[in-house]
CSV table of C-alpha atoms in Angstrom, one decimal:
chain,number,residue,atom,x,y,z
A,1,MET,CA,46.1,31.8,4.7
A,2,CYS,CA,46.4,28.1,5.4
A,3,GLU,CA,43.8,25.7,4.2
A,4,ASN,CA,42.9,24.7,8.0
A,5,GLN,CA,42.4,28.4,8.9
A,6,ARG,CA,40.1,28.8,5.9
A,7,ILE,CA,38.0,26.0,6.6
A,8,GLN,CA,37.7,27.1,10.2
A,9,GLU,CA,36.7,30.7,9.1
A,10,GLN,CA,34.1,29.2,6.7
A,11,THR,CA,32.8,27.0,9.4
A,12,THR,CA,32.5,30.0,11.7
A,13,ASP,CA,30.5,32.1,9.0
A,14,GLU,CA,28.3,29.2,8.4
A,15,SER,CA,27.3,28.9,12.0
A,16,LYS,CA,26.7,32.7,12.2
A,17,ILE,CA,24.6,32.6,9.1
A,18,GLU,CA,22.5,29.6,10.5
A,19,LYS,CA,21.9,31.3,13.9
A,20,PHE,CA,20.8,34.3,11.7
A,21,LEU,CA,18.3,32.3,9.7
A,22,THR,CA,17.1,30.7,12.8
A,23,LYS,CA,16.3,34.0,14.3
A,24,LEU,CA,14.6,35.2,11.2
A,25,LEU,CA,12.3,32.1,11.3
A,26,GLU,CA,11.5,32.3,15.0
A,27,GLU,CA,10.4,36.0,14.3
A,28,ALA,CA,8.4,34.8,11.4
A,29,ILE,CA,6.6,31.9,13.1
A,30,THR,CA,3.3,33.8,13.9
A,31,ALA,CA,2.9,35.2,10.5
A,32,ILE,CA,3.7,31.8,9.1
A,33,ASN,CA,0.8,30.1,11.0
A,34,ASN,CA,-1.6,32.9,10.5
A,35,ALA,CA,-0.9,32.4,6.7
A,36,ILE,CA,-1.4,28.6,7.2
A,37,ASP,CA,-5.0,29.4,8.8
A,38,SER,CA,-5.8,31.7,6.0
A,39,GLU,CA,-5.0,29.1,3.3
A,40,ILE,CA,-7.0,26.5,5.0
A,41,ILE,CA,-10.0,28.5,5.2
A,42,SER,CA,-10.0,30.3,1.7
A,43,ASN,CA,-9.4,26.7,0.1
A,44,GLY,CA,-12.4,25.3,2.0
A,45,TYR,CA,-10.5,22.7,3.9
A,46,ASP,CA,-12.3,23.5,7.2
A,47,PRO,CA,-14.9,22.1,6.8
A,48,MET,CA,-13.8,19.7,4.2
A,49,ASP,CA,-16.9,18.8,2.3
A,50,ASN,CA,-16.2,15.2,0.9
A,51,VAL,CA,-13.2,13.5,2.6
A,52,THR,CA,-13.1,10.0,1.5
A,53,HIS,CA,-15.2,6.7,1.1
A,54,GLY,CA,-14.8,3.0,1.1
A,55,SER,CA,-16.3,-0.3,1.3
A,56,GLY,CA,-15.6,-3.9,2.6
A,57,SER,CA,-16.5,-7.0,4.5
A,58,ALA,CA,-17.0,-7.0,8.3
A,59,GLY,CA,-16.6,-10.7,8.3
A,60,HIS,CA,-18.9,-13.7,9.2
A,61,LYS,CA,-20.6,-14.9,12.3
A,62,LYS,CA,-22.6,-18.1,12.9
A,63,ILE,CA,-26.1,-17.2,14.4
A,64,LEU,CA,-28.3,-20.0,15.1
A,65,PHE,CA,-27.9,-22.6,12.3
A,66,CYS,CA,-26.7,-20.0,9.6
A,67,SER,CA,-23.3,-18.3,8.7
A,68,PHE,CA,-24.0,-14.6,8.3
A,69,GLY,CA,-21.7,-12.4,6.4
A,70,ALA,CA,-21.8,-8.6,6.7
A,71,GLY,CA,-20.8,-5.9,4.3
A,72,TYR,CA,-20.6,-2.1,4.5
A,73,SER,CA,-20.0,0.9,2.5
A,74,TYR,CA,-19.4,4.4,3.9
A,75,SER,CA,-18.5,8.0,3.1
A,76,VAL,CA,-16.7,10.6,5.3
A,77,ARG,CA,-17.7,14.3,5.0
A,78,ASP,CA,-17.9,17.7,6.7
A,79,MET,CA,-14.4,17.2,8.4
A,80,THR,CA,-13.7,20.1,10.8
A,81,GLY,CA,-10.5,21.1,12.7
A,82,LEU,CA,-7.7,21.2,10.0
A,83,SER,CA,-7.4,24.9,10.7
A,84,SER,CA,-5.7,24.0,14.0
A,85,LEU,CA,-2.7,23.0,11.9
A,86,LYS,CA,0.3,24.8,13.2
A,87,ILE,CA,4.1,24.7,13.0
A,88,SER,CA,5.2,24.3,16.6
A,89,SER,CA,9.1,24.1,16.3
A,90,PHE,CA,11.7,23.8,13.6
A,91,ASN,CA,15.4,23.3,13.5
A,92,LEU,CA,18.1,24.0,10.7
A,93,SER,CA,20.7,21.6,9.6
A,94,ASP,CA,23.3,20.8,6.6
A,95,PHE,CA,23.9,24.3,5.7
A,96,ARG,CA,25.5,24.7,2.4
A,97,SER,CA,26.9,27.9,1.1
A,98,ILE,CA,26.6,28.3,-2.5
A,99,ASN,CA,28.6,31.5,-2.7
A,100,SER,CA,29.6,34.3,-0.3
A,101,THR,CA,25.9,35.9,-0.4
A,102,THR,CA,23.6,32.9,-1.0
A,103,GLY,CA,23.1,29.6,0.4
A,104,THR,CA,20.6,26.8,1.4
A,105,CYS,CA,19.9,24.6,4.4
A,106,ASN,CA,17.6,21.9,5.5
A,107,CYS,CA,14.8,23.1,7.7
A,108,ASN,CA,12.9,20.3,9.8
A,109,LEU,CA,9.5,21.3,10.9
A,110,SER,CA,7.2,19.9,13.5
A,111,LEU,CA,3.6,20.4,13.0
A,112,ASP,CA,0.7,19.7,15.3
A,113,VAL,CA,-2.9,19.3,14.4
A,114,GLY,CA,-5.6,19.4,17.1
A,115,GLU,CA,-8.8,17.2,17.1
A,116,MET,CA,-10.6,16.7,13.9
A,117,SER,CA,-14.0,15.4,13.6
A,118,ALA,CA,-16.3,14.4,10.7
A,119,GLN,CA,-19.7,12.9,9.8
A,120,LEU,CA,-20.0,9.2,8.7
A,121,SER,CA,-22.8,8.0,6.7
A,122,GLY,CA,-23.2,4.6,4.7
A,123,HIS,CA,-25.0,1.4,4.3
A,124,GLY,CA,-24.5,-1.9,6.1
A,125,SER,CA,-25.9,-5.5,5.0
A,126,VAL,CA,-26.1,-8.9,6.3
A,127,ASP,CA,-26.9,-12.2,4.0
A,128,ALA,CA,-27.4,-15.7,5.0
A,129,CYS,CA,-29.9,-18.6,4.5
A,130,GLY,CA,-31.8,-16.7,2.3
A,131,ILE,CA,-32.3,-13.7,4.6
A,132,HIS,CA,-31.0,-10.3,3.5
A,133,VAL,CA,-31.1,-7.3,5.9
A,134,GLY,CA,-29.9,-3.7,5.0
A,135,ALA,CA,-30.0,-0.5,6.6
A,136,GLY,CA,-28.3,2.9,6.6
A,137,LEU,CA,-25.3,3.8,8.6
A,138,SER,CA,-24.6,7.0,10.4
A,139,GLY,CA,-22.1,8.1,12.8
A,140,SER,CA,-19.0,10.2,13.4
A,141,VAL,CA,-15.3,10.0,13.1
A,142,THR,CA,-12.8,11.7,15.7
A,143,VAL,CA,-9.0,12.1,15.2
A,144,SER,CA,-6.8,13.5,18.0
A,145,SER,CA,-3.1,14.0,18.7
A,146,SER,CA,-1.9,14.4,15.0
A,147,SER,CA,1.5,15.4,14.0
A,148,ALA,CA,4.0,15.7,11.2
A,149,ALA,CA,7.5,16.3,10.6
A,150,PRO,CA,8.1,17.4,7.1
A,151,SER,CA,11.5,18.4,5.7
A,152,ALA,CA,12.1,21.6,3.8
A,153,THR,CA,14.8,23.4,1.9
A,154,VAL,CA,15.5,27.1,2.9
A,155,SER,CA,17.1,29.3,0.3
A,156,ALA,CA,18.5,32.6,1.5
A,157,SER,CA,20.6,35.5,0.6
A,158,TYR,CA,22.8,37.3,3.3
A,159,SER,CA,25.7,39.7,3.9
A,160,LEU,CA,28.2,38.9,6.6
A,161,ASP,CA,29.6,42.0,7.7
A,162,PRO,CA,27.3,42.7,9.4
A,163,ILE,CA,25.1,39.7,9.2
A,164,SER,CA,21.9,40.9,7.5
A,165,GLY,CA,19.8,39.7,4.6
A,166,LYS,CA,16.5,37.8,4.0
A,167,ILE,CA,15.1,34.2,3.6
A,168,ASN,CA,14.0,34.1,-0.1
A,169,SER,CA,11.9,30.9,0.0
A,170,ILE,CA,11.1,27.9,2.0
A,171,THR,CA,10.1,24.8,-0.1
A,172,LEU,CA,8.5,22.0,1.6
A,173,ASN,CA,9.9,18.6,0.0
A,174,ALA,CA,7.7,15.7,1.6
A,175,ILE,CA,5.4,15.3,4.3
A,176,ASN,CA,4.3,12.4,6.3
A,177,LEU,CA,1.5,12.9,8.5
A,178,SER,CA,1.0,10.7,11.5
A,179,LEU,CA,-2.6,10.4,12.8
A,180,GLY,CA,-3.1,10.1,16.4
A,181,SER,CA,-6.1,8.0,17.7
A,182,VAL,CA,-8.8,7.5,15.1
A,183,HIS,CA,-12.2,6.6,16.7
A,184,VAL,CA,-15.4,5.7,14.6
A,185,HIS,CA,-18.6,5.4,16.2
A,186,VAL,CA,-21.7,3.9,14.3
A,187,ASN,CA,-25.0,4.5,15.9
A,188,SER,CA,-26.5,1.4,17.3
A,189,HIS,CA,-30.1,1.5,16.0
A,190,LEU,CA,-29.7,-1.4,13.6
A,191,PRO,CA,-32.0,-4.2,12.9
A,192,TRP,CA,-31.2,-7.8,13.7
A,193,PRO,CA,-29.1,-9.4,12.7
A,194,LEU,CA,-27.1,-6.5,11.4
A,195,ASP,CA,-26.8,-5.0,15.0
A,196,ASP,CA,-24.6,-8.2,16.0
A,197,PHE,CA,-22.1,-6.9,13.4
A,198,LEU,CA,-22.0,-3.3,14.8
A,199,ASP,CA,-18.6,-3.6,16.5
A,200,ALA,CA,-17.0,-5.4,13.7
A,201,ILE,CA,-18.4,-2.8,11.1
A,202,ALA,CA,-17.0,0.1,13.2
A,203,SER,CA,-13.7,-1.8,13.6
A,204,ALA,CA,-13.2,-2.5,9.8
A,205,ILE,CA,-13.9,1.0,9.0
A,206,THR,CA,-11.5,2.3,11.6
A,207,ASN,CA,-8.7,0.0,10.2
A,208,GLU,CA,-8.9,1.3,6.7
A,209,LEU,CA,-9.7,5.0,7.5
A,210,ARG,CA,-6.3,6.0,9.0
A,211,GLY,CA,-4.5,5.3,5.7
A,212,LYS,CA,-7.1,6.9,3.8
A,213,LEU,CA,-7.3,10.0,5.8
A,214,GLU,CA,-3.4,10.3,5.7
A,215,ASP,CA,-3.5,9.9,1.9
A,216,VAL,CA,-6.2,12.7,1.7
A,217,LEU,CA,-4.6,15.1,4.0
A,218,ASN,CA,-0.8,14.9,3.2
A,219,PRO,CA,-1.3,16.6,-0.3
A,220,VAL,CA,-3.5,19.1,1.2
A,221,ILE,CA,-1.3,20.0,4.1
A,222,GLN,CA,1.9,20.1,1.8
A,223,THR,CA,0.1,22.5,-0.7
A,224,THR,CA,-1.2,24.6,2.1
A,225,LEU,CA,2.1,24.9,3.8
A,226,ASN,CA,4.0,25.7,0.6
A,227,ASN,CA,1.3,28.3,-0.4
A,228,ALA,CA,1.5,29.9,3.0
A,229,LEU,CA,5.3,30.1,3.3
A,230,GLN,CA,5.4,31.7,-0.4
A,231,SER,CA,2.8,34.1,0.7
A,232,ILE,CA,5.0,35.8,3.3
A,233,MET,CA,8.3,35.6,1.3
A,234,PRO,CA,10.8,37.1,1.5
A,235,ILE,CA,11.5,37.1,5.3
A,236,ARG,CA,13.7,40.1,5.9
A,237,ALA,CA,16.0,41.1,8.8
């Protein structure tokens, strides 16, 4: 057999195997999503009790003859909605045959998360000209239209004639959650002059909250997905 013919036959075999693995994943997608939901609920991620917290400055503002500076601290808790996490699509690429019966390939997943919401509590304060005004903050956080496209490695064993076999494992390598719109609402019943900083406080919390939420949710989602995928392995033909 000439070298070109051997390479062509190997490429054809790998194409058949890739189609076979894709079909297995398509048939297993409902089971995978059900396992994800079970993992999230059983580990207490929906609702998630203590999500994140922070503090900072909301800037300065001249009111009458004084320059007022505002600060805040907050905590986010009781977040709901993560159980809406679902794998919406995937595609296989870069198939690598280890030998005639086993191989690996990359699996690029698309994840969607529905609306998530949480409770916000904290404290705001204003200082200037010997005046100190402090008050409790309360409100809510809403996150919508979030998605992620993590990469994964698929390990599989198979027989070519006829094609049959199983997917032994899918290991999620990395995740990069992209949150959609993040909206922070702070209740407006604040004493003067703290009420003049209401929008600035909400904006400051919003600006830092996106990164904090992504830092919290990325490892949670990665662990959840890997555990869910492992729980249904192997996927058999």
